[in-house]
Amino acid sequence: MLEKIANETDQWRSDAKDEAAAIVAGARAEAEKLVQAARDEAGRLVASAHAEADGLVATARNEATQMVDSARAEAHRVQEETRAVRSRHDEAVAQLQQLATEHRTRLRSHLTEMLDRVDSLPGGDTQ
C-alpha cells in the first residue's frame, strides 16, 4: 500500500510538474505576446510622434517663410514709399532753388533798373 501511495504521490508530483510547466509555458507565451504588443504599440507611438513632429516642423517652416516674405514685402513697400517721398522732396528743393534763382534775377533786374533811374535823374550823378 505504501508503494501504491508512493506511486500515486509520484504521479501527482509528475502531473503537478506537467501542469506547472504548462502554466509557465502559457504564461511565457502570453508574456511574449504582451511584450510584442507593447513593442508594436511603442513603435506606432514613436512613428506617430515623428510624423507629428515633422508636421509641426513643416508648419513652423511655412509660417517662418510667410513671415519672412511678408517682412520683405513690407520692407520693399517702405523703400518704395521712402523713394517717392525723397523724390517729392528733391522736386520741392529744385523748385525752391529755381524760385530763389528767379527772385535773385528779378531783384537784380529791379535794383539795376532803380539804379539806372537814379543815375538818369538830373543831379543824380554821384561821381
Short mmCIF file of N, CA and C in Angstrom, two decimals:
data_model
loop_
_atom_site.label_atom_id
_atom_site.label_comp_id
_atom_site.label_asym_id
_atom_site.label_seq_id
_atom_site.Cartn_x
_atom_site.Cartn_y
_atom_site.Cartn_z
N MET A 1 0.80 -1.16 0.00
CA MET A 1 0.00 0.00 0.00
C MET A 1 0.86 1.26 0.00
N LEU A 2 1.94 1.20 0.77
CA LEU A 2 2.85 2.35 0.76
C LEU A 2 3.43 2.55 -0.63
N GLU A 3 3.67 1.45 -1.28
CA GLU A 3 4.22 1.57 -2.62
C GLU A 3 3.19 2.21 -3.54
N LYS A 4 1.92 1.82 -3.38
CA LYS A 4 0.87 2.39 -4.19
C LYS A 4 0.73 3.88 -3.90
N ILE A 5 0.80 4.27 -2.63
CA ILE A 5 0.70 5.68 -2.23
C ILE A 5 1.90 6.44 -2.79
N ALA A 6 3.08 5.81 -2.73
CA ALA A 6 4.29 6.45 -3.25
C ALA A 6 4.17 6.66 -4.75
N ASN A 7 3.63 5.62 -5.45
CA ASN A 7 3.44 5.76 -6.90
C ASN A 7 2.42 6.86 -7.23
N GLU A 8 1.33 6.88 -6.44
CA GLU A 8 0.33 7.92 -6.67
C GLU A 8 0.90 9.31 -6.38
N THR A 9 1.71 9.38 -5.32
CA THR A 9 2.34 10.66 -4.98
C THR A 9 3.29 11.09 -6.10
N ASP A 10 4.05 10.13 -6.61
CA ASP A 10 4.94 10.44 -7.74
C ASP A 10 4.14 10.90 -8.95
N GLN A 11 3.00 10.23 -9.15
CA GLN A 11 2.14 10.58 -10.29
C GLN A 11 1.59 12.00 -10.10
N TRP A 12 1.15 12.31 -8.86
CA TRP A 12 0.62 13.65 -8.58
C TRP A 12 1.71 14.70 -8.78
N ARG A 13 2.90 14.36 -8.32
CA ARG A 13 4.03 15.29 -8.49
C ARG A 13 4.30 15.48 -9.97
N SER A 14 4.32 14.40 -10.69
CA SER A 14 4.57 14.48 -12.13
C SER A 14 3.48 15.29 -12.82
N ASP A 15 2.23 14.99 -12.43
CA ASP A 15 1.11 15.75 -13.01
C ASP A 15 1.21 17.23 -12.63
N ALA A 16 1.56 17.50 -11.37
CA ALA A 16 1.69 18.90 -10.91
C ALA A 16 2.82 19.60 -11.65
N LYS A 17 3.95 18.87 -11.85
CA LYS A 17 5.07 19.46 -12.60
C LYS A 17 4.66 19.74 -14.04
N ASP A 18 3.96 18.78 -14.64
CA ASP A 18 3.50 18.98 -16.02
C ASP A 18 2.54 20.17 -16.11
N GLU A 19 1.60 20.21 -15.14
CA GLU A 19 0.64 21.32 -15.13
C GLU A 19 1.36 22.65 -14.89
N ALA A 20 2.32 22.66 -13.96
CA ALA A 20 3.08 23.87 -13.68
C ALA A 20 3.88 24.29 -14.92
N ALA A 21 4.49 23.30 -15.60
CA ALA A 21 5.25 23.60 -16.81
C ALA A 21 4.33 24.16 -17.88
N ALA A 22 3.11 23.58 -17.99
CA ALA A 22 2.15 24.09 -18.97
C ALA A 22 1.72 25.51 -18.62
N ILE A 23 1.48 25.75 -17.34
CA ILE A 23 1.09 27.10 -16.90
C ILE A 23 2.22 28.09 -17.17
N VAL A 24 3.45 27.69 -16.85
CA VAL A 24 4.61 28.56 -17.09
C VAL A 24 4.77 28.82 -18.58
N ALA A 25 4.63 27.75 -19.39
CA ALA A 25 4.76 27.92 -20.84
C ALA A 25 3.67 28.85 -21.36
N GLY A 26 2.43 28.68 -20.87
CA GLY A 26 1.34 29.56 -21.27
C GLY A 26 1.59 31.00 -20.84
N ALA A 27 2.10 31.14 -19.60
CA ALA A 27 2.40 32.49 -19.10
C ALA A 27 3.51 33.13 -19.92
N ARG A 28 4.53 32.33 -20.28
CA ARG A 28 5.63 32.86 -21.11
C ARG A 28 5.11 33.29 -22.48
N ALA A 29 4.26 32.43 -23.06
CA ALA A 29 3.71 32.77 -24.38
C ALA A 29 2.87 34.04 -24.28
N GLU A 30 2.05 34.13 -23.23
CA GLU A 30 1.23 35.33 -23.03
C GLU A 30 2.11 36.55 -22.80
N ALA A 31 3.17 36.39 -22.00
CA ALA A 31 4.10 37.50 -21.74
C ALA A 31 4.79 37.94 -23.03
N GLU A 32 5.20 36.96 -23.85
CA GLU A 32 5.83 37.31 -25.13
C GLU A 32 4.86 38.08 -26.02
N LYS A 33 3.58 37.63 -26.02
CA LYS A 33 2.57 38.35 -26.80
C LYS A 33 2.39 39.77 -26.29
N LEU A 34 2.33 39.91 -24.96
CA LEU A 34 2.18 41.25 -24.36
C LEU A 34 3.38 42.13 -24.66
N VAL A 35 4.58 41.55 -24.55
CA VAL A 35 5.80 42.32 -24.85
C VAL A 35 5.80 42.75 -26.31
N GLN A 36 5.45 41.82 -27.21
CA GLN A 36 5.41 42.16 -28.64
C GLN A 36 4.35 43.23 -28.92
N ALA A 37 3.18 43.08 -28.28
CA ALA A 37 2.13 44.08 -28.46
C ALA A 37 2.59 45.44 -27.94
N ALA A 38 3.29 45.43 -26.80
CA ALA A 38 3.81 46.69 -26.24
C ALA A 38 4.85 47.30 -27.18
N ARG A 39 5.72 46.45 -27.73
CA ARG A 39 6.73 46.95 -28.68
C ARG A 39 6.06 47.52 -29.93
N ASP A 40 5.06 46.80 -30.42
CA ASP A 40 4.35 47.29 -31.61
C ASP A 40 3.67 48.63 -31.33
N GLU A 41 3.02 48.73 -30.18
CA GLU A 41 2.34 49.99 -29.82
C GLU A 41 3.36 51.11 -29.64
N ALA A 42 4.49 50.79 -29.00
CA ALA A 42 5.55 51.79 -28.82
C ALA A 42 6.07 52.24 -30.18
N GLY A 43 6.24 51.29 -31.09
CA GLY A 43 6.69 51.64 -32.45
C GLY A 43 5.69 52.55 -33.14
N ARG A 44 4.39 52.23 -33.00
CA ARG A 44 3.36 53.09 -33.61
C ARG A 44 3.36 54.48 -32.98
N LEU A 45 3.51 54.52 -31.65
CA LEU A 45 3.54 55.81 -30.97
C LEU A 45 4.75 56.64 -31.40
N VAL A 46 5.90 56.00 -31.51
CA VAL A 46 7.11 56.71 -31.96
C VAL A 46 6.92 57.22 -33.39
N ALA A 47 6.38 56.35 -34.25
CA ALA A 47 6.16 56.76 -35.64
C ALA A 47 5.17 57.92 -35.70
N SER A 48 4.12 57.83 -34.89
CA SER A 48 3.12 58.90 -34.85
C SER A 48 3.74 60.20 -34.33
N ALA A 49 4.57 60.08 -33.29
CA ALA A 49 5.24 61.27 -32.73
C ALA A 49 6.19 61.89 -33.75
N HIS A 50 6.91 61.04 -34.48
CA HIS A 50 7.81 61.55 -35.53
C HIS A 50 7.01 62.26 -36.61
N ALA A 51 5.90 61.66 -37.01
CA ALA A 51 5.07 62.27 -38.05
C ALA A 51 4.52 63.60 -37.57
N GLU A 52 4.06 63.64 -36.34
CA GLU A 52 3.53 64.90 -35.80
C GLU A 52 4.63 65.95 -35.69
N ALA A 53 5.79 65.53 -35.24
CA ALA A 53 6.92 66.47 -35.13
C ALA A 53 7.31 66.99 -36.51
N ASP A 54 7.34 66.09 -37.50
CA ASP A 54 7.66 66.52 -38.87
C ASP A 54 6.62 67.52 -39.36
N GLY A 55 5.35 67.25 -39.04
CA GLY A 55 4.29 68.17 -39.44
C GLY A 55 4.44 69.53 -38.77
N LEU A 56 4.78 69.52 -37.48
CA LEU A 56 4.99 70.78 -36.76
C LEU A 56 6.18 71.55 -37.33
N VAL A 57 7.24 70.83 -37.65
CA VAL A 57 8.42 71.48 -38.23
C VAL A 57 8.06 72.09 -39.59
N ALA A 58 7.32 71.34 -40.40
CA ALA A 58 6.92 71.85 -41.71
C ALA A 58 6.02 73.08 -41.55
N THR A 59 5.10 73.02 -40.61
CA THR A 59 4.22 74.17 -40.36
C THR A 59 5.03 75.37 -39.90
N ALA A 60 5.95 75.14 -38.99
CA ALA A 60 6.79 76.24 -38.49
C ALA A 60 7.62 76.84 -39.62
N ARG A 61 8.16 75.97 -40.49
CA ARG A 61 8.95 76.48 -41.63
C ARG A 61 8.07 77.31 -42.55
N ASN A 62 6.86 76.80 -42.83
CA ASN A 62 5.95 77.55 -43.71
C ASN A 62 5.60 78.91 -43.10
N GLU A 63 5.29 78.91 -41.80
CA GLU A 63 4.97 80.17 -41.14
C GLU A 63 6.16 81.12 -41.16
N ALA A 64 7.34 80.58 -40.90
CA ALA A 64 8.55 81.42 -40.93
C ALA A 64 8.77 81.99 -42.33
N THR A 65 8.57 81.15 -43.35
CA THR A 65 8.73 81.62 -44.73
C THR A 65 7.73 82.72 -45.04
N GLN A 66 6.48 82.52 -44.60
CA GLN A 66 5.46 83.54 -44.83
C GLN A 66 5.81 84.84 -44.12
N MET A 67 6.32 84.71 -42.88
CA MET A 67 6.69 85.92 -42.13
C MET A 67 7.85 86.65 -42.82
N VAL A 68 8.82 85.88 -43.28
CA VAL A 68 9.97 86.49 -43.97
C VAL A 68 9.51 87.16 -45.26
N ASP A 69 8.65 86.45 -46.02
CA ASP A 69 8.13 87.03 -47.26
C ASP A 69 7.34 88.30 -46.98
N SER A 70 6.53 88.27 -45.93
CA SER A 70 5.75 89.44 -45.55
C SER A 70 6.66 90.59 -45.14
N ALA A 71 7.70 90.27 -44.37
CA ALA A 71 8.64 91.30 -43.94
C ALA A 71 9.38 91.89 -45.14
N ARG A 72 9.75 91.03 -46.08
CA ARG A 72 10.43 91.53 -47.28
C ARG A 72 9.50 92.43 -48.09
N ALA A 73 8.25 92.02 -48.22
CA ALA A 73 7.28 92.83 -48.96
C ALA A 73 7.09 94.18 -48.27
N GLU A 74 6.98 94.15 -46.95
CA GLU A 74 6.82 95.40 -46.20
C GLU A 74 8.06 96.28 -46.35
N ALA A 75 9.22 95.68 -46.28
CA ALA A 75 10.46 96.44 -46.44
C ALA A 75 10.52 97.05 -47.84
N HIS A 76 10.12 96.28 -48.84
CA HIS A 76 10.11 96.81 -50.21
C HIS A 76 9.12 97.97 -50.34
N ARG A 77 7.93 97.79 -49.72
CA ARG A 77 6.92 98.85 -49.77
C ARG A 77 7.45 100.12 -49.10
N VAL A 78 8.10 99.96 -47.95
CA VAL A 78 8.65 101.11 -47.23
C VAL A 78 9.75 101.78 -48.05
N GLN A 79 10.60 100.96 -48.70
CA GLN A 79 11.66 101.53 -49.54
C GLN A 79 11.05 102.34 -50.69
N GLU A 80 10.02 101.78 -51.33
CA GLU A 80 9.37 102.49 -52.44
C GLU A 80 8.74 103.78 -51.94
N GLU A 81 8.09 103.70 -50.80
CA GLU A 81 7.46 104.89 -50.22
C GLU A 81 8.52 105.94 -49.89
N THR A 82 9.64 105.48 -49.34
CA THR A 82 10.73 106.39 -49.00
C THR A 82 11.30 107.04 -50.26
N ARG A 83 11.46 106.24 -51.32
CA ARG A 83 11.95 106.80 -52.59
C ARG A 83 10.98 107.85 -53.13
N ALA A 84 9.69 107.57 -53.02
CA ALA A 84 8.69 108.52 -53.52
C ALA A 84 8.74 109.81 -52.71
N VAL A 85 8.85 109.70 -51.38
CA VAL A 85 8.93 110.90 -50.53
C VAL A 85 10.21 111.67 -50.85
N ARG A 86 11.31 110.94 -51.01
CA ARG A 86 12.58 111.59 -51.33
C ARG A 86 12.49 112.31 -52.67
N SER A 87 11.86 111.66 -53.63
CA SER A 87 11.69 112.28 -54.96
C SER A 87 10.86 113.56 -54.85
N ARG A 88 9.75 113.49 -54.08
CA ARG A 88 8.92 114.70 -53.90
C ARG A 88 9.72 115.81 -53.22
N HIS A 89 10.51 115.43 -52.23
CA HIS A 89 11.33 116.44 -51.54
C HIS A 89 12.39 117.01 -52.47
N ASP A 90 13.02 116.15 -53.27
CA ASP A 90 14.01 116.63 -54.23
C ASP A 90 13.37 117.60 -55.22
N GLU A 91 12.16 117.27 -55.68
CA GLU A 91 11.45 118.17 -56.60
C GLU A 91 11.13 119.49 -55.91
N ALA A 92 10.70 119.43 -54.66
CA ALA A 92 10.39 120.66 -53.92
C ALA A 92 11.64 121.50 -53.75
N VAL A 93 12.76 120.86 -53.43
CA VAL A 93 14.03 121.59 -53.27
C VAL A 93 14.42 122.23 -54.61
N ALA A 94 14.28 121.49 -55.70
CA ALA A 94 14.62 122.03 -57.02
C ALA A 94 13.73 123.22 -57.35
N GLN A 95 12.44 123.10 -57.03
CA GLN A 95 11.52 124.22 -57.28
C GLN A 95 11.91 125.43 -56.45
N LEU A 96 12.26 125.20 -55.18
CA LEU A 96 12.68 126.31 -54.31
C LEU A 96 13.98 126.94 -54.82
N GLN A 97 14.89 126.11 -55.29
CA GLN A 97 16.14 126.66 -55.84
C GLN A 97 15.83 127.49 -57.10
N GLN A 98 14.94 126.98 -57.95
CA GLN A 98 14.55 127.71 -59.16
C GLN A 98 13.89 129.03 -58.78
N LEU A 99 13.00 128.98 -57.79
CA LEU A 99 12.32 130.18 -57.33
C LEU A 99 13.32 131.18 -56.77
N ALA A 100 14.30 130.69 -55.99
CA ALA A 100 15.33 131.58 -55.44
C ALA A 100 16.13 132.23 -56.57
N THR A 101 16.45 131.43 -57.58
CA THR A 101 17.20 131.97 -58.73
C THR A 101 16.37 133.03 -59.45
N GLU A 102 15.10 132.74 -59.66
CA GLU A 102 14.22 133.71 -60.33
C GLU A 102 14.09 134.98 -59.51
N HIS A 103 13.93 134.85 -58.19
CA HIS A 103 13.82 136.03 -57.33
C HIS A 103 15.12 136.83 -57.36
N ARG A 104 16.24 136.16 -57.31
CA ARG A 104 17.53 136.83 -57.36
C ARG A 104 17.67 137.62 -58.67
N THR A 105 17.27 136.96 -59.78
CA THR A 105 17.36 137.61 -61.09
C THR A 105 16.44 138.83 -61.14
N ARG A 106 15.20 138.66 -60.64
CA ARG A 106 14.26 139.80 -60.63
C ARG A 106 14.76 140.92 -59.74
N LEU A 107 15.29 140.57 -58.58
CA LEU A 107 15.79 141.59 -57.66
C LEU A 107 16.96 142.34 -58.28
N ARG A 108 17.87 141.60 -58.93
CA ARG A 108 19.00 142.28 -59.61
C ARG A 108 18.48 143.21 -60.71
N SER A 109 17.53 142.66 -61.46
CA SER A 109 16.97 143.47 -62.55
C SER A 109 16.30 144.71 -61.99
N HIS A 110 15.53 144.52 -60.93
CA HIS A 110 14.84 145.65 -60.32
C HIS A 110 15.84 146.66 -59.76
N LEU A 111 16.86 146.15 -59.05
CA LEU A 111 17.86 147.05 -58.48
C LEU A 111 18.63 147.77 -59.59
N THR A 112 18.93 147.05 -60.67
CA THR A 112 19.64 147.68 -61.79
C THR A 112 18.76 148.77 -62.39
N GLU A 113 17.50 148.45 -62.55
CA GLU A 113 16.56 149.43 -63.10
C GLU A 113 16.46 150.64 -62.19
N MET A 114 16.39 150.42 -60.88
CA MET A 114 16.30 151.53 -59.93
C MET A 114 17.58 152.36 -59.96
N LEU A 115 18.72 151.70 -60.05
CA LEU A 115 19.98 152.45 -60.12
C LEU A 115 20.06 153.26 -61.42
N ASP A 116 19.58 152.66 -62.50
CA ASP A 116 19.57 153.38 -63.77
C ASP A 116 18.67 154.61 -63.67
N ARG A 117 17.55 154.50 -63.00
CA ARG A 117 16.65 155.65 -62.82
C ARG A 117 17.31 156.73 -61.98
N VAL A 118 17.96 156.25 -60.90
CA VAL A 118 18.63 157.21 -60.03
C VAL A 118 19.73 157.92 -60.83
N ASP A 119 20.46 157.19 -61.63
CA ASP A 119 21.53 157.76 -62.43
C ASP A 119 20.99 158.72 -63.50
N SER A 120 19.80 158.43 -63.98
CA SER A 120 19.25 159.30 -65.04
C SER A 120 18.58 160.54 -64.51
N LEU A 121 18.38 160.68 -63.22
CA LEU A 121 17.78 161.88 -62.64
C LEU A 121 18.76 163.04 -62.76
N PRO A 122 18.23 164.23 -62.97
CA PRO A 122 19.14 165.39 -63.00
C PRO A 122 19.80 165.55 -61.62
N GLY A 123 21.03 165.66 -61.63
CA GLY A 123 21.78 165.87 -60.39
C GLY A 123 21.98 164.55 -59.66
N GLY A 124 21.71 163.46 -60.32
CA GLY A 124 21.85 162.15 -59.68
C GLY A 124 23.21 161.58 -59.89
N ASP A 125 24.08 162.30 -60.56
CA ASP A 125 25.42 161.79 -60.81
C ASP A 125 26.22 161.90 -59.53
N THR A 126 26.60 160.81 -58.99
CA THR A 126 27.28 160.80 -57.69
C THR A 126 28.77 160.71 -57.84
N GLN A 127 29.26 160.74 -59.04
CA GLN A 127 30.70 160.59 -59.22
C GLN A 127 31.40 161.87 -59.08
#
